[in-house]
Coordinates of N, CA, C and O in Angstrom, one line a residue:
R1 N 0.9 -1.2 0.0 CA 0.0 0.0 0.0 C 0.9 1.2 0.0 O 1.8 1.4 0.8
L2 N 0.6 2.1 -0.9 CA 1.4 3.4 -1.0 C 0.7 4.5 -0.2 O -0.5 4.7 -0.4
M3 N 1.5 5.1 0.6 CA 0.9 6.2 1.4 C 1.8 7.4 1.5 O 3.0 7.3 1.6
K4 N 1.2 8.6 1.5 CA 1.9 9.8 1.5 C 2.5 10.1 2.9 O 3.6 10.5 3.1
F5 N 1.7 9.8 3.9 CA 2.1 10.0 5.3 C 1.5 9.0 6.2 O 0.4 8.6 6.0
I6 N 2.2 8.6 7.2 CA 1.7 7.6 8.1 C 1.8 8.1 9.5 O 2.9 8.5 10.0
D7 N 0.7 8.2 10.2 CA 0.7 8.7 11.6 C 1.2 7.7 12.6 O 1.9 8.1 13.5
R8 N 0.9 6.4 12.5 CA 1.2 5.4 13.4 C 2.2 4.4 12.8 O 1.9 3.4 12.3
M9 N 3.5 4.8 12.9 CA 4.5 3.9 12.3 C 4.6 2.6 12.9 O 4.9 1.6 12.3
D10 N 4.3 2.5 14.2 CA 4.3 1.2 14.9 C 3.3 0.2 14.2 O 3.7 -1.0 14.0
Y11 N 2.2 0.7 13.8 CA 1.2 -0.1 13.1 C 1.7 -0.5 11.7 O 1.6 -1.6 11.2
A12 N 2.3 0.5 11.0 CA 2.8 0.2 9.7 C 3.9 -0.8 9.7 O 3.9 -1.8 8.9
Y13 N 4.9 -0.7 10.6 CA 5.9 -1.7 10.7 C 5.4 -3.1 11.1 O 5.9 -4.1 10.6
A14 N 4.4 -3.1 11.9 CA 3.8 -4.4 12.3 C 3.2 -5.2 11.2 O 3.2 -6.4 11.2
V15 N 2.7 -4.5 10.2 CA 2.0 -5.2 9.1 C 2.9 -5.2 7.8 O 2.5 -5.9 6.8
A16 N 4.0 -4.5 7.8 CA 4.8 -4.4 6.6 C 5.6 -5.7 6.3 O 6.2 -6.3 7.1
D17 N 5.5 -6.1 5.0 CA 6.3 -7.3 4.6 C 7.6 -6.7 3.9 O 8.6 -7.4 4.0
L18 N 7.5 -5.5 3.4 CA 8.7 -4.9 2.7 C 8.4 -3.4 2.7 O 7.4 -3.0 2.2
A19 N 9.4 -2.6 3.1 CA 9.3 -1.2 3.1 C 10.2 -0.6 2.0 O 11.3 -1.1 1.7
I20 N 9.6 0.4 1.3 CA 10.4 1.1 0.3 C 10.4 2.6 0.8 O 9.4 3.2 1.0
C21 N 11.6 3.0 1.2 CA 11.7 4.3 1.9 C 13.1 5.0 1.8 O 14.0 4.4 1.2
R22 N 13.1 6.2 2.3 CA 14.4 6.9 2.4 C 15.2 6.3 3.5 O 14.8 5.3 4.1
S23 N 16.5 6.8 3.6 CA 17.4 6.1 4.6 C 17.9 7.1 5.6 O 19.1 7.2 5.8
G24 N 17.0 7.9 6.1 CA 17.4 8.8 7.2 C 17.7 8.0 8.5 O 17.4 6.8 8.6
A25 N 18.4 8.5 9.4 CA 18.9 7.8 10.6 C 17.8 7.2 11.4 O 17.9 6.0 11.7
L26 N 16.7 7.9 11.6 CA 15.6 7.3 12.4 C 14.9 6.2 11.6 O 14.6 5.2 12.2
T27 N 14.7 6.4 10.4 CA 14.1 5.3 9.6 C 14.9 4.1 9.6 O 14.4 3.0 9.8
C28 N 16.2 4.2 9.4 CA 17.1 3.0 9.4 C 17.1 2.4 10.8 O 17.0 1.1 10.9
S29 N 17.1 3.2 11.8 CA 17.0 2.6 13.2 C 15.7 1.8 13.4 O 15.7 0.7 13.9
E30 N 14.6 2.4 12.9 CA 13.3 1.7 13.1 C 13.3 0.4 12.3 O 12.7 -0.6 12.7
L31 N 13.8 0.4 11.1 CA 13.8 -0.8 10.2 C 14.6 -1.9 10.9 O 14.3 -3.0 10.9
M32 N 15.8 -1.5 11.5 CA 16.6 -2.5 12.2 C 15.9 -3.1 13.4 O 16.0 -4.3 13.6
I33 N 15.3 -2.2 14.2 CA 14.7 -2.6 15.5 C 13.5 -3.5 15.2 O 13.2 -4.5 15.9
T34 N 12.8 -3.2 14.1 CA 11.6 -4.0 13.8 C 11.9 -5.2 12.9 O 11.0 -6.0 12.7
G35 N 13.1 -5.2 12.3 CA 13.4 -6.3 11.4 C 12.6 -6.2 10.1 O 12.3 -7.3 9.5
T36 N 12.3 -5.0 9.7 CA 11.5 -4.9 8.4 C 12.4 -4.9 7.2 O 13.3 -4.0 7.1
P37 N 12.3 -5.8 6.3 CA 13.0 -5.8 5.1 C 12.7 -4.5 4.3 O 11.6 -4.0 4.3
S38 N 13.8 -4.0 3.6 CA 13.5 -2.7 3.0 C 14.4 -2.5 1.7 O 15.4 -3.1 1.6
I39 N 13.9 -1.7 0.9 CA 14.6 -1.1 -0.3 C 14.8 0.3 0.1 O 13.8 1.1 0.2
L40 N 16.0 0.7 0.3 CA 16.3 2.1 0.7 C 16.7 2.9 -0.5 O 17.5 2.5 -1.4
I41 N 16.1 4.1 -0.6 CA 16.3 5.1 -1.7 C 16.8 6.3 -1.1 O 16.0 7.2 -0.6
P42 N 18.1 6.5 -0.9 CA 18.7 7.7 -0.2 C 18.3 8.9 -1.0 O 18.4 9.0 -2.2
S43 N 18.0 10.0 -0.2 CA 17.7 11.3 -0.8 C 19.1 11.9 -1.2 O 20.0 11.9 -0.4
P44 N 19.2 12.3 -2.5 CA 20.4 13.0 -2.9 C 20.5 14.4 -2.4 O 21.5 15.1 -2.7
N45 N 19.5 14.9 -1.8 CA 19.4 16.3 -1.4 C 19.6 16.6 0.1 O 19.0 17.4 0.7
V46 N 20.5 15.8 0.7 CA 20.8 16.0 2.1 C 22.3 16.3 2.4 O 23.1 16.0 1.5
A47 N 22.5 16.8 3.5 CA 23.9 17.3 3.9 C 24.9 16.1 3.8 O 24.6 15.0 4.4
E48 N 25.9 16.3 3.1 CA 27.1 15.3 3.0 C 26.6 13.9 2.6 O 27.3 13.0 2.9
D49 N 25.5 13.8 1.9 CA 25.1 12.5 1.4 C 25.0 11.5 2.5 O 25.2 10.3 2.2
H50 N 24.6 11.9 3.7 CA 24.5 10.9 4.8 C 23.5 9.8 4.6 O 23.7 8.7 5.1
Q51 N 22.5 10.0 3.9 CA 21.5 8.9 3.7 C 22.1 7.8 2.9 O 21.8 6.6 3.1
T52 N 23.0 8.1 1.9 CA 23.7 7.0 1.2 C 24.5 6.2 2.1 O 24.6 5.0 2.1
R53 N 25.3 6.9 3.0 CA 26.1 6.1 3.9 C 25.3 5.3 4.9 O 25.7 4.2 5.2
N54 N 24.1 5.8 5.3 CA 23.3 5.0 6.2 C 22.8 3.7 5.4 O 22.9 2.6 6.0
A55 N 22.4 3.9 4.2 CA 21.9 2.8 3.4 C 23.0 1.8 3.1 O 22.8 0.6 3.3
E56 N 24.2 2.3 2.8 CA 25.4 1.4 2.6 C 25.7 0.6 3.8 O 26.0 -0.6 3.7
S57 N 25.6 1.2 4.9 CA 25.9 0.4 6.2 C 24.9 -0.7 6.4 O 25.3 -1.8 6.7
M58 N 23.6 -0.5 6.1 CA 22.6 -1.5 6.2 C 22.8 -2.6 5.1 O 22.7 -3.8 5.4
V59 N 23.1 -2.2 3.9 CA 23.4 -3.2 2.8 C 24.6 -4.1 3.2 O 24.5 -5.3 3.0
E60 N 25.7 -3.5 3.7 CA 26.8 -4.2 4.1 C 26.5 -5.2 5.2 O 27.1 -6.3 5.2
A61 N 25.6 -4.9 6.0 CA 25.1 -5.8 7.1 C 24.1 -6.9 6.6 O 23.8 -7.8 7.4
G62 N 23.7 -6.8 5.3 CA 22.8 -7.7 4.8 C 21.3 -7.4 5.3 O 20.5 -8.2 5.2
A63 N 21.1 -6.1 5.7 CA 19.9 -5.8 6.4 C 18.9 -5.0 5.5 O 17.9 -4.5 5.9
A64 N 19.3 -4.8 4.2 CA 18.5 -4.0 3.3 C 19.1 -4.1 1.9 O 20.2 -4.6 1.7
R65 N 18.3 -3.6 1.0 CA 18.8 -3.3 -0.4 C 18.8 -1.8 -0.6 O 18.0 -1.1 0.0
M66 N 19.6 -1.3 -1.5 CA 19.6 0.1 -1.8 C 19.5 0.3 -3.3 O 20.0 -0.5 -4.1
L67 N 18.8 1.4 -3.6 CA 18.6 1.8 -5.0 C 18.8 3.3 -5.1 O 18.1 4.0 -4.4
P68 N 19.8 3.8 -5.9 CA 19.9 5.2 -6.0 C 18.7 5.9 -6.6 O 18.0 5.2 -7.5
E69 N 18.3 7.1 -6.2 CA 17.1 7.7 -6.7 C 17.2 7.8 -8.2 O 16.2 7.7 -8.9
S70 N 18.4 8.0 -8.8 CA 18.6 8.2 -10.2 C 18.2 6.9 -11.0 O 17.9 7.0 -12.2
K71 N 18.1 5.8 -10.3 CA 17.7 4.5 -11.0 C 16.3 4.1 -10.6 O 15.8 3.0 -11.0
M72 N 15.6 4.9 -9.8 CA 14.3 4.5 -9.3 C 13.3 4.2 -10.4 O 12.6 3.2 -10.4
N73 N 13.2 5.1 -11.4 CA 12.2 5.0 -12.4 C 12.5 3.8 -13.3 O 11.5 3.2 -13.9
T74 N 13.7 3.4 -13.4 CA 14.0 2.3 -14.3 C 14.2 0.9 -13.6 O 14.1 -0.1 -14.3
Q75 N 14.5 0.9 -12.3 CA 14.9 -0.4 -11.7 C 14.1 -0.7 -10.4 O 14.2 -1.8 -9.9
L76 N 13.3 0.2 -9.9 CA 12.5 -0.1 -8.7 C 11.6 -1.3 -8.8 O 11.6 -2.2 -8.0
Y77 N 10.9 -1.4 -9.9 CA 10.0 -2.6 -10.0 C 10.7 -3.9 -10.0 O 10.3 -4.8 -9.3
E78 N 11.9 -3.9 -10.7 CA 12.6 -5.2 -10.8 C 13.2 -5.5 -9.4 O 13.2 -6.7 -9.0
V79 N 13.7 -4.6 -8.7 CA 14.3 -4.8 -7.4 C 13.2 -5.3 -6.4 O 13.3 -6.2 -5.7
W80 N 12.0 -4.6 -6.5 CA 10.9 -5.0 -5.6 C 10.4 -6.4 -6.0 O 10.3 -7.2 -5.1
E81 N 10.2 -6.7 -7.3 CA 9.7 -8.0 -7.7 C 10.7 -9.1 -7.3 O 10.2 -10.1 -6.8
E82 N 12.0 -8.9 -7.4 CA 13.0 -9.9 -7.0 C 12.9 -10.2 -5.5 O 12.9 -11.4 -5.2
L83 N 12.7 -9.2 -4.7 CA 12.6 -9.4 -3.3 C 11.2 -10.0 -2.9 O 11.1 -10.9 -2.1
W84 N 10.2 -9.5 -3.5 CA 8.8 -9.9 -3.2 C 8.6 -11.3 -3.4 O 7.9 -12.0 -2.7
E85 N 9.3 -11.8 -4.4 CA 9.0 -13.2 -4.8 C 10.0 -14.2 -4.1 O 9.9 -15.4 -4.3
D86 N 10.9 -13.7 -3.2 CA 11.8 -14.5 -2.6 C 11.6 -14.4 -1.0 O 12.3 -13.6 -0.4
E87 N 10.7 -15.3 -0.5 CA 10.4 -15.2 0.9 C 11.7 -15.5 1.8 O 11.8 -15.0 2.9
K88 N 12.5 -16.4 1.3 CA 13.7 -16.7 2.1 C 14.7 -15.5 2.2 O 15.3 -15.3 3.2
E89 N 14.8 -14.8 1.1 CA 15.6 -13.6 1.1 C 15.0 -12.5 2.0 O 15.7 -11.8 2.8
L90 N 13.7 -12.3 2.0 CA 13.0 -11.4 2.9 C 13.3 -11.8 4.3 O 13.6 -10.9 5.2
A91 N 13.2 -13.1 4.6 CA 13.4 -13.6 6.0 C 14.9 -13.3 6.4 O 15.2 -13.0 7.5
R92 N 15.8 -13.6 5.5 CA 17.2 -13.4 5.8 C 17.5 -11.9 6.1 O 18.2 -11.6 7.0
I93 N 17.0 -11.0 5.3 CA 17.2 -9.6 5.5 C 16.6 -9.2 6.8 O 17.2 -8.4 7.6
S94 N 15.4 -9.7 7.1 CA 14.8 -9.4 8.4 C 15.6 -9.8 9.6 O 15.9 -9.1 10.5
A95 N 16.1 -11.0 9.5 CA 17.0 -11.6 10.6 C 18.2 -10.8 10.7 O 18.7 -10.5 11.9
S96 N 18.8 -10.4 9.6 CA 20.1 -9.6 9.7 C 19.8 -8.2 10.3 O 20.6 -7.7 11.1
A97 N 18.7 -7.6 9.9 CA 18.3 -6.3 10.5 C 18.2 -6.4 12.0 O 18.7 -5.6 12.8
L98 N 17.4 -7.5 12.5 CA 17.2 -7.7 13.9 C 18.6 -7.9 14.6 O 18.8 -7.4 15.7
Q99 N 19.4 -8.7 14.0 CA 20.7 -9.0 14.6 C 21.6 -7.8 14.7 O 22.3 -7.6 15.7
H100 N 21.5 -6.8 13.8 CA 22.4 -5.7 13.8 C 21.8 -4.5 14.5 O 22.4 -3.5 14.7
G101 N 20.5 -4.5 14.8 CA 19.8 -3.4 15.5 C 20.3 -3.4 17.0 O 20.7 -4.3 17.5
S102 N 20.2 -2.2 17.5 CA 20.5 -2.0 19.0 C 19.4 -1.3 19.7 O 19.3 -0.1 19.8
P103 N 18.4 -2.1 20.2 CA 17.3 -1.5 20.9 C 17.7 -0.8 22.2 O 16.9 0.1 22.6
D104 N 18.8 -1.1 22.7 CA 19.3 -0.4 23.9 C 20.3 0.7 23.6 O 21.0 1.2 24.5
A105 N 20.4 1.2 22.4 CA 21.4 2.2 22.0 C 21.3 3.5 22.8 O 22.3 4.0 23.3
A106 N 20.1 3.9 23.1 CA 19.9 5.2 23.9 C 20.5 5.1 25.3 O 21.2 6.0 25.7
S107 N 20.3 3.9 25.9 CA 20.8 3.7 27.3 C 22.4 3.6 27.2 O 23.0 4.2 28.1
I108 N 22.9 3.0 26.2 CA 24.3 2.8 26.1 C 25.0 4.2 25.9 O 26.0 4.6 26.5
I109 N 24.4 5.0 25.0 CA 24.9 6.4 24.7 C 24.8 7.2 26.0 O 25.7 7.9 26.4
A110 N 23.7 7.2 26.7 CA 23.5 8.0 27.9 C 24.5 7.5 29.0 O 25.1 8.4 29.6
D111 N 24.8 6.2 29.1 CA 25.8 5.8 30.1 C 27.2 6.3 29.7 O 27.9 6.8 30.6
D112 N 27.5 6.3 28.4 CA 28.8 6.8 28.0 C 28.9 8.3 28.3 O 30.0 8.7 28.7
V113 N 27.9 9.0 28.0 CA 27.9 10.5 28.3 C 28.1 10.7 29.7 O 29.0 11.6 30.1
L114 N 27.4 10.0 30.6 CA 27.6 10.2 32.0 C 29.0 9.8 32.5 O 29.6 10.5 33.3
K115 N 29.5 8.7 31.9 CA 30.9 8.3 32.3 C 31.9 9.4 31.9 O 32.8 9.7 32.7
L116 N 31.7 9.9 30.7 CA 32.6 11.0 30.2 C 32.5 12.2 31.0 O 33.5 13.0 31.2
S117 N 31.3 12.5 31.5 CA 31.1 13.7 32.3 C 31.6 13.6 33.8 O 31.7 14.6 34.5
G118 N 32.0 12.4 34.2 CA 32.4 12.1 35.5 C 31.2 12.0 36.5 O 31.4 12.0 37.7
R119 N 30.0 12.0 36.0 CA 28.8 11.9 36.9 C 28.2 10.5 37.0 O 27.1 10.4 37.5
Y120 N 28.9 9.6 36.4 CA 28.3 8.2 36.4 C 28.5 7.6 37.8 O 29.6 7.6 38.3
T121 N 27.4 7.1 38.4 CA 27.5 6.6 39.8 C 27.2 5.1 39.9 O 27.4 4.6 40.9
A122 N 26.7 4.5 38.8 CA 26.3 3.1 38.9 C 27.5 2.2 38.8 O 28.5 2.4 38.4

């Protein structure tokens, strides 16, 4: 289902078999935590091309596929169809995303900040 905007991403991830989306940091984090297989299309209009690096990181981990926006009109259907028809590959991508996701990342970062500040007491 193609949608312009989604209010409840938790519901969307819960029912998604495959997401086609940009590769901003929060989106990538959500995909990894939920184990949602994805085709990432980095925006070419962002600072220092960080979305491409985000997508490349997930691709290297086996947790997503990437398609440059410049090839979207000519190759998106083929990439989608290849994944859609391969349930084993979708499951493999999902498992890799879950394996590489860090649901406790916020706590780890907060602990490190507190340690560096000298205020860590635990």
